Amino acid sequence: MTSRRQFLSGCVLAAVPTLPVFANSGYAGDFDMTQYLKELKELMDIDSKSGHIEGANQIADILEKRFKSIGWTVTKRDCEGRGRALVATNTPDQTHYDVVLSVHSDTVQAVGNASKYPLTIKDNIAHGAGVADDKSSLNAVWWICKKIPKKAQEKLKIAVIVNPGEESGSPASRAFMDEQAKKTDVALVYEPGRPGNGFVRSRKGSMFLTVNFHGRPAHAGNNPQDGRNAVEAMAIAIPEIKAIASKYKDVTLNADVVKGGTTPNTIAEDATVVFDFRFFNDQTRDAVLEDIENLCKRGFAPDVTSELKYVAKSSALAHTEKSQKVIEVIDTAAKELGQPAPKWMDVGGASDGNRFSGAGAAVACAMGVVGGDLHHPEKEWSDMTSVKPRIELGRKVLELLAEQK
Ligand SMILES: [Zn+2]
């Protein structure tokens, strides 16, 4: 094992990709791909599946050292069940942030995959467990902060927020993120960039909605007239609830899990259906929830009660007027750097950007290193030719935001 790791490590450092020539902007004159890869490997050698506390803590320790070495204030916060989160700021004041660079240290990769699928590079494409989601971007955020443009350093309160529970949240990690989000004006979320110079301006919010039905049991042969069938009420309810989605733009409601009844000769007393619910803004979310609640109050069959349950309301990452202003800043930064115009996308899956948006921050997502085949340990990839441009872009955006302040 040891010799294999050493061999691959040698390959990695020998295989520094040749980067395409971008306009010499001076925003990443310090960039050194050999050093970037060495630091990326340090993060990728650690298993950090959500809930693998030891891994999250090791990454927090590495980042603490890095950010302290550039004079930033670092605070670590234990998130029960997920390990330590980290906040690094360019000022000792951590009560308010003009701009947050949001990133996560956890992955979906099984413990053991760090050594089974280590960092390798072929034709400028990096592979390995967690390389795209989100370790290339975690390392890019570190590089952005190494040399923040002077104006941004002087005028902006900047925070790097590292969540150890993005892939699989816990009450503690969600509370931590919500607390950070409330202090934030602008959040640049360093999830992997999309192929084709893609960035994300909106993400659907998602919730699991459970509807419980309660009827009255009876013997199906002896006294069926006394029974009130919860399973049959649920069967009526599913298409009625699903139909609510068509009243609103870009809403989906899918009944994906059902449970109910006991034996075939018993009129079913209880039944449950769980819907996956997705929406593009929180007003629509509330309207749909109200519609479902009203249907449940009205009922679906005589004498069968129905009740809507969910853990907590989650938010969409909404494309708002405020976020559009940030998008325009990013577009301007790309233009001034001689980079191709960002392609802004609206997507279905959630990220930490949803939490920032829910708290009222202006959010731009997928700011990180371009990657794909996320969560597939053998295929996951990260495009190393996008590292330097995304670092330059991040720095330039901070400078422009400082100029606007
Ligand atoms: Zn991610």
mmCIF file with all atom_site columns, C-alpha atoms and ligand atoms in Angstrom, residues 104 133-134 166-167 191-192 375, ligand 1:
data_model
loop_
_atom_site.group_PDB
_atom_site.id
_atom_site.type_symbol
_atom_site.label_atom_id
_atom_site.label_alt_id
_atom_site.label_comp_id
_atom_site.label_asym_id
_atom_site.label_entity_id
_atom_site.label_seq_id
_atom_site.pdbx_PDB_ins_code
_atom_site.Cartn_x
_atom_site.Cartn_y
_atom_site.Cartn_z
_atom_site.occupancy
_atom_site.B_iso_or_equiv
_atom_site.pdbx_formal_charge
_atom_site.auth_seq_id
_atom_site.auth_comp_id
_atom_site.auth_asym_id
_atom_site.auth_atom_id
_atom_site.pdbx_PDB_model_num
ATOM   1 C  CA . HIS A 1 104 ? -17.449 22.292 2.682  1.00 0.00 ? 104 HIS A CA 1
ATOM   2 C  CA . ASP A 1 133 ? -16.959 17.965 -4.504 1.00 0.00 ? 133 ASP A CA 1
ATOM   3 C  CA . ASP A 1 134 ? -15.442 19.839 -2.932 1.00 0.00 ? 134 ASP A CA 1
ATOM   4 C  CA . GLU A 1 166 ? -23.003 19.913 3.761  1.00 0.00 ? 166 GLU A CA 1
ATOM   5 C  CA . GLU A 1 167 ? -23.556 16.553 2.094  1.00 0.00 ? 167 GLU A CA 1
ATOM   6 C  CA . GLU A 1 191 ? -19.366 24.325 -5.084 1.00 0.00 ? 191 GLU A CA 1
ATOM   7 C  CA . PRO A 1 192 ? -17.809 22.894 -8.254 1.00 0.00 ? 192 PRO A CA 1
ATOM   8 C  CA . HIS A 1 375 ? -19.963 11.372 -5.998 1.00 0.00 ? 375 HIS A CA 1
HETATM 9 ZN ZN . ZN  B 2 .   ? -20.672 20.113 -2.679 1.00 0.00 ? 1   ZN  B ZN 1
#
